[in-house]
mmCIF file of C-alpha atoms and ligand atoms in Angstrom:
data_model
loop_
_atom_site.group_PDB
_atom_site.id
_atom_site.type_symbol
_atom_site.label_atom_id
_atom_site.label_comp_id
_atom_site.label_asym_id
_atom_site.label_seq_id
_atom_site.Cartn_x
_atom_site.Cartn_y
_atom_site.Cartn_z
ATOM 1 C CA UNK A 12 -0.370 -0.033 -0.247
ATOM 2 C CA UNK A 13 1.809 3.224 -1.226
ATOM 3 C CA UNK A 14 2.094 5.986 1.453
ATOM 4 C CA UNK A 15 -0.529 8.893 -0.080
ATOM 5 C CA UNK A 16 2.281 11.309 0.968
ATOM 6 C CA UNK A 17 5.490 10.954 -0.513
ATOM 7 C CA UNK A 18 4.047 7.935 -2.367
ATOM 8 C CA UNK A 19 7.036 5.269 -0.893
ATOM 9 C CA UNK A 20 5.692 2.142 -0.724
ATOM 10 C CA UNK A 21 6.672 0.364 2.369
ATOM 11 C CA UNK A 22 4.386 0.795 5.210
ATOM 12 C CA UNK A 23 4.150 -0.459 9.261
ATOM 13 C CA UNK A 24 1.198 -1.706 10.728
ATOM 14 C CA UNK A 25 0.677 -0.600 13.164
ATOM 15 C CA UNK A 26 -3.715 -1.046 13.919
ATOM 16 C CA UNK A 27 -5.635 -3.403 12.990
ATOM 17 C CA UNK A 28 -9.493 -3.992 13.306
ATOM 18 C CA UNK A 29 -11.707 -6.192 12.576
ATOM 19 C CA UNK A 30 -16.051 -5.566 12.023
ATOM 20 C CA UNK A 31 -16.001 -2.034 11.357
ATOM 21 C CA UNK A 32 -19.505 -1.511 11.084
ATOM 22 C CA UNK A 33 -20.526 -0.300 8.071
ATOM 23 C CA UNK A 34 -18.802 -2.988 5.579
ATOM 24 C CA UNK A 35 -19.021 -7.087 6.784
ATOM 25 C CA UNK A 36 -15.667 -8.525 6.818
ATOM 26 C CA UNK A 37 -14.230 -6.033 6.010
ATOM 27 C CA UNK A 38 -10.633 -5.575 7.764
ATOM 28 C CA UNK A 39 -9.127 -1.555 8.512
ATOM 29 C CA UNK A 40 -5.710 -0.308 9.050
ATOM 30 C CA UNK A 41 -2.983 1.723 10.588
ATOM 31 C CA UNK A 42 -0.382 2.444 9.121
ATOM 32 C CA UNK A 43 2.716 4.840 8.969
ATOM 33 C CA UNK A 44 4.999 5.230 6.102
ATOM 34 C CA UNK A 45 8.514 4.188 6.537
ATOM 35 C CA UNK A 46 9.705 7.102 4.197
ATOM 36 C CA UNK A 47 7.988 10.687 5.748
ATOM 37 C CA UNK A 48 6.628 8.714 8.239
ATOM 38 C CA UNK A 49 2.559 9.696 7.944
ATOM 39 C CA UNK A 50 -0.432 7.857 8.972
ATOM 40 C CA UNK A 51 -2.230 6.778 6.691
ATOM 41 C CA UNK A 52 -5.634 3.773 6.824
ATOM 42 C CA UNK A 53 -6.380 1.046 4.909
ATOM 43 C CA UNK A 54 -9.369 -0.893 4.142
ATOM 44 C CA UNK A 55 -9.590 -4.676 3.506
ATOM 45 C CA UNK A 56 -13.013 -5.481 2.013
ATOM 46 C CA UNK A 57 -13.555 -9.438 0.593
ATOM 47 C CA UNK A 58 -14.854 -9.396 -2.479
ATOM 48 C CA UNK A 59 -16.591 -12.424 -3.675
ATOM 49 C CA UNK A 60 -16.315 -13.437 -7.235
ATOM 50 C CA UNK A 61 -20.144 -13.054 -8.789
ATOM 51 C CA UNK A 62 -21.970 -16.436 -8.755
ATOM 52 C CA UNK A 63 -24.042 -16.611 -11.743
ATOM 53 C CA UNK A 64 -28.303 -18.802 -11.256
ATOM 54 C CA UNK A 65 -29.614 -21.111 -13.765
ATOM 55 C CA UNK A 66 -33.481 -20.525 -13.568
ATOM 56 C CA UNK A 67 -35.733 -23.319 -14.536
ATOM 57 C CA UNK A 68 -36.274 -20.999 -17.233
ATOM 58 C CA UNK A 69 -33.436 -20.943 -18.741
ATOM 59 C CA UNK A 70 -32.183 -17.071 -17.669
ATOM 60 C CA UNK A 71 -30.387 -16.398 -15.507
ATOM 61 C CA UNK A 72 -29.498 -14.336 -12.961
ATOM 62 C CA UNK A 73 -26.788 -13.711 -9.656
ATOM 63 C CA UNK A 74 -27.061 -14.991 -6.310
ATOM 64 C CA UNK A 75 -28.419 -13.337 -4.030
ATOM 65 C CA UNK A 76 -28.416 -14.722 -0.287
ATOM 66 C CA UNK A 77 -31.572 -12.279 0.478
ATOM 67 C CA UNK A 78 -33.251 -13.729 -1.758
ATOM 68 C CA UNK A 79 -32.457 -17.570 0.592
ATOM 69 C CA UNK A 80 -33.292 -15.213 3.432
ATOM 70 C CA UNK A 81 -36.616 -14.125 2.239
ATOM 71 C CA UNK A 82 -37.503 -17.570 0.968
ATOM 72 C CA UNK A 83 -36.159 -18.985 4.797
ATOM 73 C CA UNK A 84 -39.048 -16.600 5.798
ATOM 74 C CA UNK A 85 -41.307 -17.072 3.895
ATOM 75 C CA UNK A 86 -40.887 -21.566 5.392
ATOM 76 C CA UNK A 87 -40.634 -20.138 8.511
ATOM 77 C CA UNK A 88 -43.445 -16.974 9.329
ATOM 78 C CA UNK A 89 -46.314 -20.047 11.418
ATOM 79 C CA UNK A 90 -42.895 -20.554 13.504
ATOM 80 C CA UNK A 91 -42.478 -16.658 14.303
ATOM 81 C CA UNK A 92 -38.735 -16.854 14.821
ATOM 82 C CA UNK A 93 -36.287 -14.319 15.383
ATOM 83 C CA UNK A 94 -33.969 -12.672 12.952
ATOM 84 C CA UNK A 95 -31.218 -13.775 13.692
ATOM 85 C CA UNK A 96 -32.057 -17.596 13.746
ATOM 86 C CA UNK A 97 -33.123 -16.744 9.666
ATOM 87 C CA UNK A 98 -30.044 -15.360 9.111
ATOM 88 C CA UNK A 99 -27.709 -18.046 11.095
ATOM 89 C CA UNK A 100 -29.259 -20.407 8.608
ATOM 90 C CA UNK A 101 -29.271 -18.235 5.718
ATOM 91 C CA UNK A 102 -25.487 -18.327 6.259
ATOM 92 C CA UNK A 103 -25.494 -22.402 7.137
ATOM 93 C CA UNK A 104 -27.068 -22.294 3.804
ATOM 94 C CA UNK A 105 -24.428 -20.202 1.498
ATOM 95 C CA UNK A 106 -21.898 -21.636 3.122
ATOM 96 C CA UNK A 107 -22.825 -25.132 2.036
ATOM 97 C CA UNK A 108 -23.733 -23.362 -1.301
ATOM 98 C CA UNK A 109 -20.968 -21.555 -1.928
ATOM 99 C CA UNK A 110 -18.009 -24.666 -0.333
ATOM 100 C CA UNK A 111 -17.473 -26.128 -3.783
ATOM 101 C CA UNK A 112 -16.202 -22.187 -5.282
ATOM 102 C CA UNK A 113 -18.627 -23.010 -8.058
ATOM 103 C CA UNK A 114 -19.371 -20.413 -11.420
ATOM 104 C CA UNK A 115 -22.556 -20.929 -11.601
ATOM 105 C CA UNK A 116 -25.398 -22.900 -9.411
ATOM 106 C CA UNK A 117 -28.845 -23.978 -9.953
ATOM 107 C CA UNK A 118 -31.928 -22.901 -8.940
ATOM 108 C CA UNK A 119 -32.637 -26.276 -8.401
ATOM 109 C CA UNK A 120 -29.624 -26.371 -6.163
ATOM 110 C CA UNK A 121 -30.538 -23.458 -4.368
ATOM 111 C CA UNK A 122 -33.486 -24.866 -3.258
ATOM 112 C CA UNK A 123 -32.466 -28.294 -2.287
ATOM 113 C CA UNK A 124 -29.459 -26.630 -0.272
ATOM 114 C CA UNK A 125 -32.699 -24.497 1.480
ATOM 115 C CA UNK A 126 -34.347 -27.276 1.709
ATOM 116 C CA UNK A 127 -32.031 -30.055 2.932
ATOM 117 C CA UNK A 128 -30.378 -26.795 5.631
ATOM 118 C CA UNK A 129 -35.332 -26.712 6.867
ATOM 119 C CA UNK A 130 -36.011 -30.182 6.983
ATOM 120 C CA UNK A 131 -32.783 -30.990 9.896
ATOM 121 C CA UNK A 132 -33.363 -27.473 11.086
ATOM 122 C CA UNK A 133 -37.755 -27.427 11.102
ATOM 123 C CA UNK A 134 -39.310 -30.073 9.848
ATOM 124 C CA UNK A 135 -42.882 -29.030 9.552
ATOM 125 C CA UNK A 136 -41.020 -25.946 8.431
ATOM 126 C CA UNK A 137 -39.882 -28.222 5.409
ATOM 127 C CA UNK A 138 -42.456 -29.169 4.162
ATOM 128 C CA UNK A 139 -44.689 -26.207 3.543
ATOM 129 C CA UNK A 140 -41.380 -25.385 2.156
ATOM 130 C CA UNK A 141 -41.899 -27.737 0.268
ATOM 131 C CA UNK A 142 -45.861 -27.272 -0.425
ATOM 132 C CA UNK A 143 -44.407 -24.223 -2.184
ATOM 133 C CA UNK A 144 -41.597 -24.395 -4.615
ATOM 134 C CA UNK A 145 -42.512 -28.198 -5.746
ATOM 135 C CA UNK A 146 -44.626 -28.995 -8.435
ATOM 136 C CA UNK A 147 -47.882 -30.728 -8.617
ATOM 137 C CA UNK A 148 -45.823 -34.000 -10.045
ATOM 138 C CA UNK A 149 -44.326 -34.426 -6.950
ATOM 139 C CA UNK A 150 -47.699 -34.013 -4.738
ATOM 140 C CA UNK A 151 -47.221 -37.578 -4.104
ATOM 141 C CA UNK A 152 -43.955 -37.147 -2.628
ATOM 142 C CA UNK A 153 -44.773 -34.093 -0.567
ATOM 143 C CA UNK A 154 -48.341 -36.025 1.050
ATOM 144 C CA UNK A 155 -45.608 -39.404 2.277
ATOM 145 C CA UNK A 156 -43.550 -36.732 3.486
ATOM 146 C CA UNK A 157 -45.873 -35.215 5.543
ATOM 147 C CA UNK A 158 -47.992 -38.104 6.040
ATOM 148 C CA UNK A 159 -43.987 -39.325 7.454
ATOM 149 C CA UNK A 160 -43.686 -36.190 9.381
ATOM 150 C CA UNK A 161 -47.134 -36.846 11.514
ATOM 151 C CA UNK A 162 -46.394 -39.673 12.073
ATOM 152 C CA UNK A 163 -42.975 -38.346 14.069
ATOM 153 C CA UNK A 164 -40.181 -40.453 11.693
ATOM 154 C CA UNK A 165 -37.398 -38.223 10.624
ATOM 155 C CA UNK A 166 -37.783 -37.727 6.598
HETATM 156 ZN ZN1 ZN B 12 5.821 8.666 3.245
#
């Protein structure tokens, strides 16, 4: 990082702070130029490579964590979950999806990851999510799933 005053290339880190508030994951460093002694701060921000999502109709859209949160909120709304719980669950879904460092995901892969986490977390919400997001072709499977849940068997 070059000194903003003299353009010298080397500086000493005086202080490192994470979680600066405005930008999640950002690291702020206070530095002192080794040449002129000028003090300045730098901000490091993680940049996530853009991931595209292939939708069922063949169109592409940008991967959006907020949509996963919205889907989970929709599935969990009757349980009156706290926002933090939904966010934590969304984080789990996102971690699982992004762990293999994909360039592109399909809507189906995302749906499966959401359902997998929901199933572990709240079987009834899982069944509700299935009813909304699966087509009528899967109705039989849905009813079977509901039957298993109401009989107390793990899905
Ligand atoms: Zn300098």
